[in-house]
Short mmCIF file of C-alpha atoms in Angstrom, two decimals:
data_model
loop_
_atom_site.label_atom_id
_atom_site.label_comp_id
_atom_site.label_asym_id
_atom_site.label_seq_id
_atom_site.Cartn_x
_atom_site.Cartn_y
_atom_site.Cartn_z
CA MET T 1 0.12 0.24 -0.23
CA GLU T 2 1.38 3.54 -0.69
CA TYR T 3 0.41 6.33 0.71
CA SER T 4 -0.06 9.34 -0.07
CA LYS T 5 1.97 13.19 1.19
CA GLU T 6 -1.12 14.00 2.42
CA PHE T 7 -1.27 10.67 4.75
CA LYS T 8 1.89 11.16 6.01
CA ALA T 9 1.58 15.20 6.76
CA ALA T 10 -1.80 14.10 9.07
CA LEU T 11 0.25 11.49 11.04
CA SER T 12 3.42 13.52 11.10
CA ALA T 13 1.10 16.04 12.95
CA PHE T 14 0.49 13.78 15.72
CA SER T 15 0.98 14.26 18.79
CA SER T 16 4.38 12.53 20.49
CA ILE T 17 1.41 10.86 23.26
CA GLU T 18 -1.27 10.18 19.84
CA LYS T 19 2.09 8.18 18.11
CA GLU T 20 2.66 6.42 21.26
CA ARG T 21 -0.83 4.63 21.70
CA LEU T 22 -1.46 4.25 17.44
CA ILE T 23 2.40 2.16 17.96
CA PHE T 24 1.74 0.18 20.54
CA ARG T 25 -2.04 -0.33 19.68
CA LEU T 26 -0.64 -1.80 15.94
CA LEU T 27 1.86 -3.84 17.95
CA LYS T 28 -0.79 -5.31 19.59
CA LYS T 29 -2.05 -6.58 16.35
CA ASP T 30 1.15 -7.69 15.44
CA LYS T 31 2.89 -9.64 17.46
CA LEU T 32 5.79 -10.72 14.98
CA LEU T 33 6.22 -6.73 13.68
CA SER T 34 6.62 -6.87 18.10
CA LYS T 35 9.35 -9.10 18.15
CA LYS T 36 11.51 -7.82 15.06
CA LEU T 37 11.14 -4.51 16.99
CA TYR T 38 12.50 -5.65 20.10
CA PHE T 39 15.55 -7.15 18.15
CA GLU T 40 16.07 -4.97 16.79
CA LEU T 41 16.06 -2.15 19.26
CA ILE T 42 17.49 -3.39 22.48
CA ASP T 43 17.77 -6.94 21.62
CA GLN T 44 21.04 -7.93 23.47
CA GLU T 45 21.16 -10.93 21.32
CA THR T 46 23.12 -10.84 18.17
CA THR T 47 21.85 -12.54 14.76
CA ASP T 48 24.43 -15.36 15.33
CA ASP T 49 22.91 -16.17 18.97
CA LYS T 50 19.40 -16.41 17.66
CA ARG T 51 20.31 -18.66 15.28
CA ASP T 52 22.25 -21.12 17.18
CA ALA T 53 19.18 -20.95 19.73
CA MET T 54 17.22 -22.01 16.55
CA GLU T 55 19.88 -24.64 15.59
CA GLU T 56 19.21 -26.17 18.85
CA ASN T 57 15.79 -26.01 19.22
CA VAL T 58 15.71 -28.03 15.80
CA ARG T 59 17.14 -30.79 16.74
CA GLU T 60 15.69 -31.15 19.89
CA LYS T 61 12.00 -30.66 18.15
CA VAL T 62 13.01 -33.05 15.41
CA LEU T 63 13.78 -36.46 17.68
CA LEU T 64 11.18 -35.84 20.17
CA ALA T 65 8.70 -35.85 16.70
CA SER T 66 10.85 -39.09 15.48
CA LYS T 67 9.16 -41.02 17.99
CA TYR T 68 5.88 -40.39 16.09
CA ILE T 69 7.42 -41.30 12.79
CA GLY T 70 4.71 -44.04 12.80
CA ASN T 71 2.59 -41.56 12.09
CA GLN T 72 3.07 -39.74 9.22
CA LYS T 73 0.29 -37.19 9.23
CA TYR T 74 1.09 -36.27 12.83
CA PHE T 75 4.98 -36.51 12.22
CA LEU T 76 4.86 -33.80 9.12
CA GLY T 77 2.58 -31.25 11.14
CA ILE T 78 5.51 -30.73 13.37
CA ILE T 79 7.84 -30.75 11.16
CA ARG T 80 5.66 -27.84 9.36
CA LYS T 81 5.41 -26.42 12.87
CA ILE T 82 9.50 -25.94 13.42
CA SER T 83 9.77 -25.02 9.79
CA ALA T 84 7.23 -22.56 10.73
CA GLU T 85 9.38 -21.12 13.56
CA ILE T 86 12.69 -21.43 11.85
CA THR T 87 10.68 -18.64 9.23
CA GLU T 88 9.94 -16.75 12.15
CA HIS T 89 13.69 -16.36 13.37
CA VAL T 90 14.05 -16.01 9.96
CA LYS T 91 11.58 -12.83 8.89
CA ILE T 92 12.96 -11.21 12.76
CA THR T 93 16.60 -11.48 12.13
CA THR T 94 16.93 -11.07 8.94
CA ASP T 95 19.20 -14.16 8.58
CA LYS T 96 19.81 -14.94 4.89
CA PHE T 97 22.26 -17.52 5.96
CA GLY T 98 19.92 -19.02 8.91
CA GLU T 99 17.48 -19.18 5.90
CA VAL T 100 19.81 -21.95 4.65
CA SER T 101 21.56 -23.28 6.99
CA LEU T 102 18.68 -23.64 9.32
CA ASN T 103 16.57 -25.41 6.39
CA LEU T 104 19.13 -27.82 5.96
CA LEU T 105 19.56 -28.86 9.34
CA LEU T 106 16.05 -29.86 9.64
CA ILE T 107 15.68 -31.87 6.64
CA ASP T 108 19.75 -33.52 7.74
CA LYS T 109 18.03 -33.92 11.50
CA ILE T 110 14.49 -35.60 9.68
CA LEU T 111 17.05 -38.46 7.93
CA ASP T 112 18.89 -39.45 10.17
CA ASN T 113 15.46 -41.45 10.92
CA ASN T 114 16.43 -43.51 7.43
CA GLU T 115 16.08 -46.73 8.99
CA ASP T 116 12.33 -46.11 11.00
CA LEU T 117 11.87 -44.51 7.65
CA SER T 118 12.13 -47.29 5.64
CA ARG T 119 9.73 -49.39 7.56
CA GLN T 120 7.28 -47.18 6.31
CA ARG T 121 5.18 -47.95 3.06
CA PHE T 122 6.21 -46.25 0.50
CA ASP T 123 2.97 -44.16 0.25
CA ASN T 124 2.64 -43.56 3.56
CA VAL T 125 6.36 -41.43 3.35
CA TYR T 126 5.30 -39.86 0.20
CA LYS T 127 4.18 -37.12 1.29
CA LEU T 128 7.12 -36.38 3.70
CA TYR T 129 9.69 -36.57 0.44
CA ILE T 130 7.81 -34.34 -1.00
CA TYR T 131 7.98 -31.75 1.30
CA ILE T 132 12.40 -32.37 1.43
CA ILE T 133 12.06 -32.40 -1.85
CA ASN T 134 10.95 -29.10 -2.19
CA LYS T 135 12.47 -27.75 0.09
CA ILE T 136 16.38 -28.83 -1.15
CA PHE T 137 15.16 -26.79 -4.50
CA ARG T 138 14.11 -24.13 -2.11
CA ALA T 139 17.44 -24.29 -0.80
CA LEU T 140 19.41 -24.06 -3.61
CA LEU T 141 17.29 -21.19 -4.87
CA LEU T 142 18.61 -19.35 -2.07
CA ILE T 143 21.90 -20.85 -2.41
CA LYS T 144 22.27 -18.68 -5.47
CA LYS T 145 21.65 -15.48 -4.03
CA LEU T 146 24.41 -16.00 -1.20
CA ASP T 147 27.40 -14.21 -0.81
CA GLU T 148 30.32 -17.11 -2.11
CA ASP T 149 32.12 -16.42 1.34
CA TYR T 150 28.74 -18.50 2.85
CA TRP T 151 29.75 -21.61 0.54
CA MET T 152 32.14 -24.29 2.01
CA GLU T 153 30.12 -23.88 4.76
CA ILE T 154 26.33 -25.03 2.94
CA ASP T 155 28.28 -26.89 1.13
CA GLU T 156 28.92 -29.65 4.40
CA HIS T 157 25.48 -29.25 5.07
CA LEU T 158 24.64 -30.56 1.41
CA GLN T 159 27.10 -33.39 1.34
CA SER T 160 25.54 -34.47 4.70
CA LEU T 161 22.43 -34.38 3.39
CA GLU T 162 23.44 -35.98 0.40
CA THR T 163 25.47 -38.86 2.16
CA LYS T 164 21.40 -39.05 3.88
CA ILE T 165 19.49 -39.07 1.16
CA ASN T 166 21.66 -41.92 -0.70
CA LYS T 167 21.11 -44.42 1.76
CA ASN T 168 17.27 -44.05 1.37
CA HIS T 169 16.10 -45.76 -2.08
CA TYR T 170 12.98 -44.27 -1.84
CA LEU T 171 13.94 -40.92 -1.15
CA GLN T 172 17.03 -41.40 -3.76
CA LYS T 173 14.39 -42.19 -6.25
CA LEU T 174 12.03 -39.61 -5.68
CA CYS T 175 14.41 -37.33 -6.15
CA ILE T 176 15.93 -38.60 -9.29
CA ASN T 177 11.78 -39.20 -10.49
CA ASN T 178 11.90 -34.95 -9.50
CA HIS T 179 14.45 -34.02 -11.61
CA LEU T 180 17.25 -33.47 -8.84
CA ASP T 181 20.20 -33.51 -9.74
CA PHE T 182 22.40 -34.43 -7.34
CA LYS T 183 25.65 -33.08 -8.70
CA TRP T 184 23.91 -29.66 -7.67
CA LEU T 185 24.35 -29.71 -4.15
CA ARG T 186 27.45 -28.60 -4.37
CA SER T 187 27.42 -24.57 -4.45
CA GLU T 188 29.26 -24.05 -7.08
CA ASN T 189 27.41 -26.71 -9.46
CA ILE T 190 24.39 -24.74 -9.18
CA PRO T 191 23.02 -23.57 -12.00
CA GLU T 192 22.70 -19.73 -12.93
CA ASN T 193 19.25 -20.39 -14.09
CA ILE T 194 17.77 -22.42 -11.10
CA ASP T 195 15.08 -20.53 -10.82
CA GLN T 196 13.82 -21.09 -13.99
CA ILE T 197 14.45 -24.95 -13.88
CA VAL T 198 12.84 -25.17 -11.17
CA LYS T 199 9.80 -23.31 -12.63
CA GLU T 200 9.01 -25.62 -15.46
CA ILE T 201 10.15 -28.96 -13.26
CA LYS T 202 6.85 -27.63 -11.84
CA ASN T 203 5.04 -26.76 -14.83
CA GLN T 204 5.11 -30.07 -15.57
CA GLY T 205 3.67 -31.39 -12.93
CA PHE T 206 6.32 -32.90 -10.26
CA LEU T 207 7.40 -31.48 -7.03
CA ARG T 208 3.80 -32.51 -5.94
#
């Protein structure tokens, strides 16, 4: 929404007390904005501190969720909630590196349960695997936007991920069927037009 000069002038004309009341009224309705302002204005923790805490949060919650792998609908619901927490972290801190690293960590921790996942019927884990593959493609898109200084650390996540995918026969096959080229699991090998590639893959009916 664009604001006219008249509207901006009217807001500027508010007294300090009126502006304060308006700000707190708006913050009560937007908890995310409130958290973001708190982080930017007075929080003693840095983005790195927040990311470290979120990494531990992801590890703990996926470990706790792993006891529900037999109930795939419930398990995937928990995973989606963890992903939403990562998204909130990124919106509050604008942590672009964390947006990639935390989501790759989430997938990596899920695949720590490869042995239990392999016991599930393929149709039971299909939605989870498609969810994982979509997240990998999303990470590849984001990696291309990161400064190359981050690539070495990101590649450690990608290499761990590739190892675990290759230990999961059905996930490996589904990755191939959805046109995920494992060569792309190295930052320098991600195509420049990865966004166009992903769009075309989806247009062909994959990643669903």
